[in-house]
């Protein structure tokens, strides 16, 4: 968007070309945003193996955050492994835990854990600035055996449910550009998911016949569901 505006500010172009260029840039932004939302809601994030002791943290973060924020959170969870807790102090209503980095003992951070609302506050201020828990808070949660992210550490703007527009079947009559973008994203996802199926199904006669029959059954099912929805809208 910025590049499109800069292009027309630095040169004398007709207003119709400016409007056309801005419209195209907006459509690209909408398409990209629809793809990101679809990936966050309808695909599975990559999780560590079951042997990883902090795998529940990854799973919980994947269920809450958008995919872009999830990968940022993953970096913080990975870094918590090098954090060492020392000198925990109990002040009644809150705990004060001091952290340093393994082999870098001179670098210290302190995290306050408030028992009443399960809220954490860290000296590094990553949560206050970027809106997701830092490596020190993750290390503190592990130290206290807290398995799920406390609600006080979840900002709605980074969650999958932040937007009112969701990638669900619309009950409104007519088609919109957003619906078309969603359909394109779903179509691409289905094509990608069935590529591997087609490869293996084509190698054996029995598999080929079975998959052909299943595809015909699923096609009939989806067509009937679409026809029923269309009739209800009318």
GROMACS .gro file of C-alpha atoms in nm:
model
  234
    1UNK     CA    1   0.000   0.000   0.000
    2UNK     CA    2   0.278   0.245   0.090
    3UNK     CA    3   0.465   0.171  -0.232
    4UNK     CA    4   0.149   0.237  -0.435
    5UNK     CA    5   0.094   0.574  -0.267
    6UNK     CA    6   0.459   0.671  -0.306
    7UNK     CA    7   0.450   0.589  -0.675
    8UNK     CA    8   0.171   0.838  -0.742
    9UNK     CA    9   0.300   1.106  -0.509
   10UNK     CA   10   0.633   1.122  -0.692
   11UNK     CA   11   0.486   1.132  -1.044
   12UNK     CA   12   0.194   1.294  -1.224
   13UNK     CA   13  -0.049   1.016  -1.311
   14UNK     CA   14  -0.419   1.045  -1.401
   15UNK     CA   15  -0.657   1.008  -1.109
   16UNK     CA   16  -0.819   0.703  -1.270
   17UNK     CA   17  -0.487   0.517  -1.263
   18UNK     CA   18  -0.438   0.617  -0.901
   19UNK     CA   19  -0.781   0.481  -0.803
   20UNK     CA   20  -0.725   0.161  -1.002
   21UNK     CA   21  -0.386   0.103  -0.838
   22UNK     CA   22  -0.520   0.164  -0.487
   23UNK     CA   23  -0.815  -0.066  -0.553
   24UNK     CA   24  -0.578  -0.343  -0.668
   25UNK     CA   25  -0.357  -0.292  -0.361
   26UNK     CA   26  -0.662  -0.318  -0.132
   27UNK     CA   27  -0.774  -0.639  -0.302
   28UNK     CA   28  -0.428  -0.791  -0.252
   29UNK     CA   29  -0.434  -0.693   0.115
   30UNK     CA   30  -0.779  -0.850   0.159
   31UNK     CA   31  -0.666  -1.169  -0.015
   32UNK     CA   32  -0.354  -1.195   0.199
   33UNK     CA   33  -0.552  -1.132   0.517
   34UNK     CA   34  -0.811  -1.396   0.420
   35UNK     CA   35  -0.533  -1.649   0.360
   36UNK     CA   36  -0.374  -1.578   0.698
   37UNK     CA   37  -0.708  -1.608   0.877
   38UNK     CA   38  -0.785  -1.934   0.699
   39UNK     CA   39  -0.444  -2.079   0.790
   40UNK     CA   40  -0.490  -1.980   1.155
   41UNK     CA   41  -0.839  -2.127   1.184
   42UNK     CA   42  -0.843  -2.431   0.957
   43UNK     CA   43  -0.489  -2.570   0.959
   44UNK     CA   44  -0.286  -2.736   1.233
   45UNK     CA   45   0.024  -2.568   1.369
   46UNK     CA   46   0.348  -2.762   1.385
   47UNK     CA   47   0.399  -2.900   1.736
   48UNK     CA   48   0.709  -3.054   1.896
   49UNK     CA   49   0.723  -3.432   1.958
   50UNK     CA   50   0.531  -3.586   2.247
   51UNK     CA   51   0.858  -3.637   2.436
   52UNK     CA   52   0.898  -3.260   2.474
   53UNK     CA   53   0.797  -3.177   2.835
   54UNK     CA   54   0.662  -2.833   2.742
   55UNK     CA   55   0.453  -2.958   2.449
   56UNK     CA   56   0.131  -2.852   2.632
   57UNK     CA   57   0.252  -2.492   2.608
   58UNK     CA   58   0.290  -2.520   2.230
   59UNK     CA   59  -0.052  -2.682   2.197
   60UNK     CA   60  -0.223  -2.422   2.415
   61UNK     CA   61  -0.058  -2.135   2.226
   62UNK     CA   62  -0.158  -2.286   1.889
   63UNK     CA   63  -0.522  -2.303   2.000
   64UNK     CA   64  -0.528  -1.939   2.116
   65UNK     CA   65  -0.306  -1.728   1.892
   66UNK     CA   66  -0.307  -1.653   1.522
   67UNK     CA   67  -0.041  -1.841   1.329
   68UNK     CA   68   0.188  -1.538   1.291
   69UNK     CA   69   0.184  -1.467   1.665
   70UNK     CA   70   0.213  -1.839   1.745
   71UNK     CA   71   0.553  -1.859   1.576
   72UNK     CA   72   0.672  -1.558   1.777
   73UNK     CA   73   0.549  -1.724   2.097
   74UNK     CA   74   0.728  -2.046   1.999
   75UNK     CA   75   1.060  -1.859   1.993
   76UNK     CA   76   0.997  -1.742   2.349
   77UNK     CA   77   0.906  -2.094   2.467
   78UNK     CA   78   1.225  -2.232   2.312
   79UNK     CA   79   1.438  -1.970   2.484
   80UNK     CA   80   1.294  -2.042   2.827
   81UNK     CA   81   1.499  -2.361   2.845
   82UNK     CA   82   1.813  -2.157   2.914
   83UNK     CA   83   1.654  -1.964   3.202
   84UNK     CA   84   1.738  -2.060   3.560
   85UNK     CA   85   1.522  -1.961   3.859
   86UNK     CA   86   1.695  -1.858   4.178
   87UNK     CA   87   1.603  -1.684   4.505
   88UNK     CA   88   1.221  -1.705   4.483
   89UNK     CA   89   1.060  -1.473   4.740
   90UNK     CA   90   0.705  -1.500   4.873
   91UNK     CA   91   0.541  -1.169   4.968
   92UNK     CA   92   0.201  -1.317   5.048
   93UNK     CA   93  -0.010  -1.181   4.763
   94UNK     CA   94   0.265  -1.228   4.502
   95UNK     CA   95   0.587  -1.413   4.431
   96UNK     CA   96   0.908  -1.255   4.309
   97UNK     CA   97   1.122  -1.486   4.098
   98UNK     CA   98   1.465  -1.392   3.970
   99UNK     CA   99   1.605  -1.539   3.651
  100UNK     CA  100   1.939  -1.552   3.481
  101UNK     CA  101   2.058  -1.720   3.165
  102UNK     CA  102   2.260  -2.038   3.182
  103UNK     CA  103   2.631  -1.954   3.145
  104UNK     CA  104   2.539  -1.583   3.157
  105UNK     CA  105   2.470  -1.541   3.527
  106UNK     CA  106   2.526  -1.165   3.528
  107UNK     CA  107   2.217  -1.104   3.309
  108UNK     CA  108   1.917  -1.106   3.543
  109UNK     CA  109   1.545  -1.045   3.510
  110UNK     CA  110   1.271  -1.053   3.771
  111UNK     CA  111   0.915  -1.174   3.729
  112UNK     CA  112   0.632  -1.097   3.968
  113UNK     CA  113   0.352  -1.351   3.992
  114UNK     CA  114   0.027  -1.225   4.143
  115UNK     CA  115  -0.165  -1.512   4.300
  116UNK     CA  116  -0.509  -1.350   4.296
  117UNK     CA  117  -0.548  -1.314   3.919
  118UNK     CA  118  -0.264  -1.536   3.794
  119UNK     CA  119  -0.096  -1.239   3.630
  120UNK     CA  120   0.275  -1.212   3.552
  121UNK     CA  121   0.486  -0.900   3.516
  122UNK     CA  122   0.843  -0.914   3.387
  123UNK     CA  123   1.121  -0.655   3.384
  124UNK     CA  124   1.182  -0.711   3.012
  125UNK     CA  125   0.832  -0.566   2.937
  126UNK     CA  126   0.782  -0.783   2.627
  127UNK     CA  127   0.420  -0.852   2.719
  128UNK     CA  128   0.350  -0.482   2.777
  129UNK     CA  129   0.504  -0.386   2.442
  130UNK     CA  130   0.429  -0.677   2.206
  131UNK     CA  131   0.134  -0.843   2.381
  132UNK     CA  132   0.253  -1.203   2.434
  133UNK     CA  133   0.443  -1.374   2.721
  134UNK     CA  134   0.822  -1.350   2.724
  135UNK     CA  135   1.071  -1.630   2.781
  136UNK     CA  136   1.101  -1.537   3.150
  137UNK     CA  137   0.726  -1.570   3.206
  138UNK     CA  138   0.725  -1.909   3.033
  139UNK     CA  139   1.011  -2.022   3.258
  140UNK     CA  140   0.817  -1.895   3.560
  141UNK     CA  141   0.504  -2.083   3.450
  142UNK     CA  142   0.706  -2.403   3.417
  143UNK     CA  143   0.865  -2.348   3.757
  144UNK     CA  144   0.519  -2.304   3.914
  145UNK     CA  145   0.376  -2.598   3.714
  146UNK     CA  146   0.112  -2.380   3.545
  147UNK     CA  147  -0.004  -2.577   3.240
  148UNK     CA  148  -0.225  -2.322   3.058
  149UNK     CA  149  -0.174  -1.960   2.964
  150UNK     CA  150  -0.357  -1.743   3.222
  151UNK     CA  151  -0.635  -1.526   3.076
  152UNK     CA  152  -0.456  -1.215   3.200
  153UNK     CA  153  -0.174  -1.289   2.953
  154UNK     CA  154  -0.402  -1.325   2.650
  155UNK     CA  155  -0.468  -1.013   2.446
  156UNK     CA  156  -0.776  -1.051   2.229
  157UNK     CA  157  -0.623  -0.875   1.930
  158UNK     CA  158  -0.373  -1.163   1.885
  159UNK     CA  159  -0.628  -1.445   1.914
  160UNK     CA  160  -0.807  -1.639   1.644
  161UNK     CA  161  -1.139  -1.493   1.760
  162UNK     CA  162  -1.026  -1.130   1.742
  163UNK     CA  163  -1.203  -1.052   1.417
  164UNK     CA  164  -1.578  -1.041   1.378
  165UNK     CA  165  -1.544  -1.176   1.024
  166UNK     CA  166  -1.478  -1.549   1.047
  167UNK     CA  167  -1.421  -1.810   0.783
  168UNK     CA  168  -1.750  -1.988   0.836
  169UNK     CA  169  -2.035  -2.050   0.597
  170UNK     CA  170  -2.220  -1.725   0.545
  171UNK     CA  171  -2.598  -1.724   0.587
  172UNK     CA  172  -2.643  -1.396   0.407
  173UNK     CA  173  -2.789  -1.392   0.058
  174UNK     CA  174  -2.559  -1.313  -0.230
  175UNK     CA  175  -2.184  -1.334  -0.270
  176UNK     CA  176  -1.924  -1.088  -0.152
  177UNK     CA  177  -1.560  -1.042  -0.238
  178UNK     CA  178  -1.468  -1.175   0.106
  179UNK     CA  179  -1.670  -1.493   0.044
  180UNK     CA  180  -1.493  -1.546  -0.287
  181UNK     CA  181  -1.152  -1.503  -0.126
  182UNK     CA  182  -1.248  -1.753   0.143
  183UNK     CA  183  -1.366  -2.002  -0.118
  184UNK     CA  184  -1.039  -1.964  -0.310
  185UNK     CA  185  -0.837  -2.026   0.006
  186UNK     CA  186  -1.044  -2.334   0.089
  187UNK     CA  187  -1.010  -2.463  -0.267
  188UNK     CA  188  -0.631  -2.426  -0.257
  189UNK     CA  189  -0.617  -2.599   0.081
  190UNK     CA  190  -0.824  -2.896  -0.039
  191UNK     CA  191  -0.608  -2.930  -0.350
  192UNK     CA  192  -0.297  -2.935  -0.137
  193UNK     CA  193  -0.442  -3.190   0.107
  194UNK     CA  194  -0.547  -3.434  -0.169
  195UNK     CA  195  -0.221  -3.430  -0.366
  196UNK     CA  196  -0.060  -3.700  -0.153
  197UNK     CA  197  -0.383  -3.903  -0.155
  198UNK     CA  198  -0.386  -3.902  -0.535
  199UNK     CA  199  -0.027  -4.022  -0.553
  200UNK     CA  200  -0.080  -4.328  -0.333
  201UNK     CA  201  -0.430  -4.407  -0.461
  202UNK     CA  202  -0.305  -4.423  -0.821
  203UNK     CA  203  -0.041  -4.687  -0.744
  204UNK     CA  204  -0.274  -4.978  -0.656
  205UNK     CA  205  -0.591  -5.101  -0.827
  206UNK     CA  206  -0.783  -5.158  -0.502
  207UNK     CA  207  -0.688  -4.819  -0.363
  208UNK     CA  208  -0.778  -4.647  -0.689
  209UNK     CA  209  -1.128  -4.800  -0.699
  210UNK     CA  210  -1.188  -4.732  -0.328
  211UNK     CA  211  -1.081  -4.368  -0.349
  212UNK     CA  212  -1.289  -4.313  -0.665
  213UNK     CA  213  -1.598  -4.442  -0.486
  214UNK     CA  214  -1.528  -4.231  -0.178
  215UNK     CA  215  -1.476  -3.919  -0.387
  216UNK     CA  216  -1.808  -3.981  -0.562
  217UNK     CA  217  -1.982  -4.027  -0.225
  218UNK     CA  218  -1.825  -3.712  -0.076
  219UNK     CA  219  -1.903  -3.513  -0.390
  220UNK     CA  220  -2.270  -3.612  -0.370
  221UNK     CA  221  -2.279  -3.527   0.000
  222UNK     CA  222  -2.123  -3.180  -0.049
  223UNK     CA  223  -2.349  -3.108  -0.347
  224UNK     CA  224  -2.661  -3.197  -0.148
  225UNK     CA  225  -2.547  -2.978   0.143
  226UNK     CA  226  -2.480  -2.688  -0.095
  227UNK     CA  227  -2.819  -2.731  -0.265
  228UNK     CA  228  -3.001  -2.735   0.070
  229UNK     CA  229  -2.821  -2.419   0.182
  230UNK     CA  230  -2.903  -2.247  -0.145
  231UNK     CA  231  -3.271  -2.339  -0.115
  232UNK     CA  232  -3.286  -2.204   0.242
  233UNK     CA  233  -3.132  -1.874   0.131
  234UNK     CA  234  -3.394  -1.839  -0.141
   0.00000   0.00000   0.00000
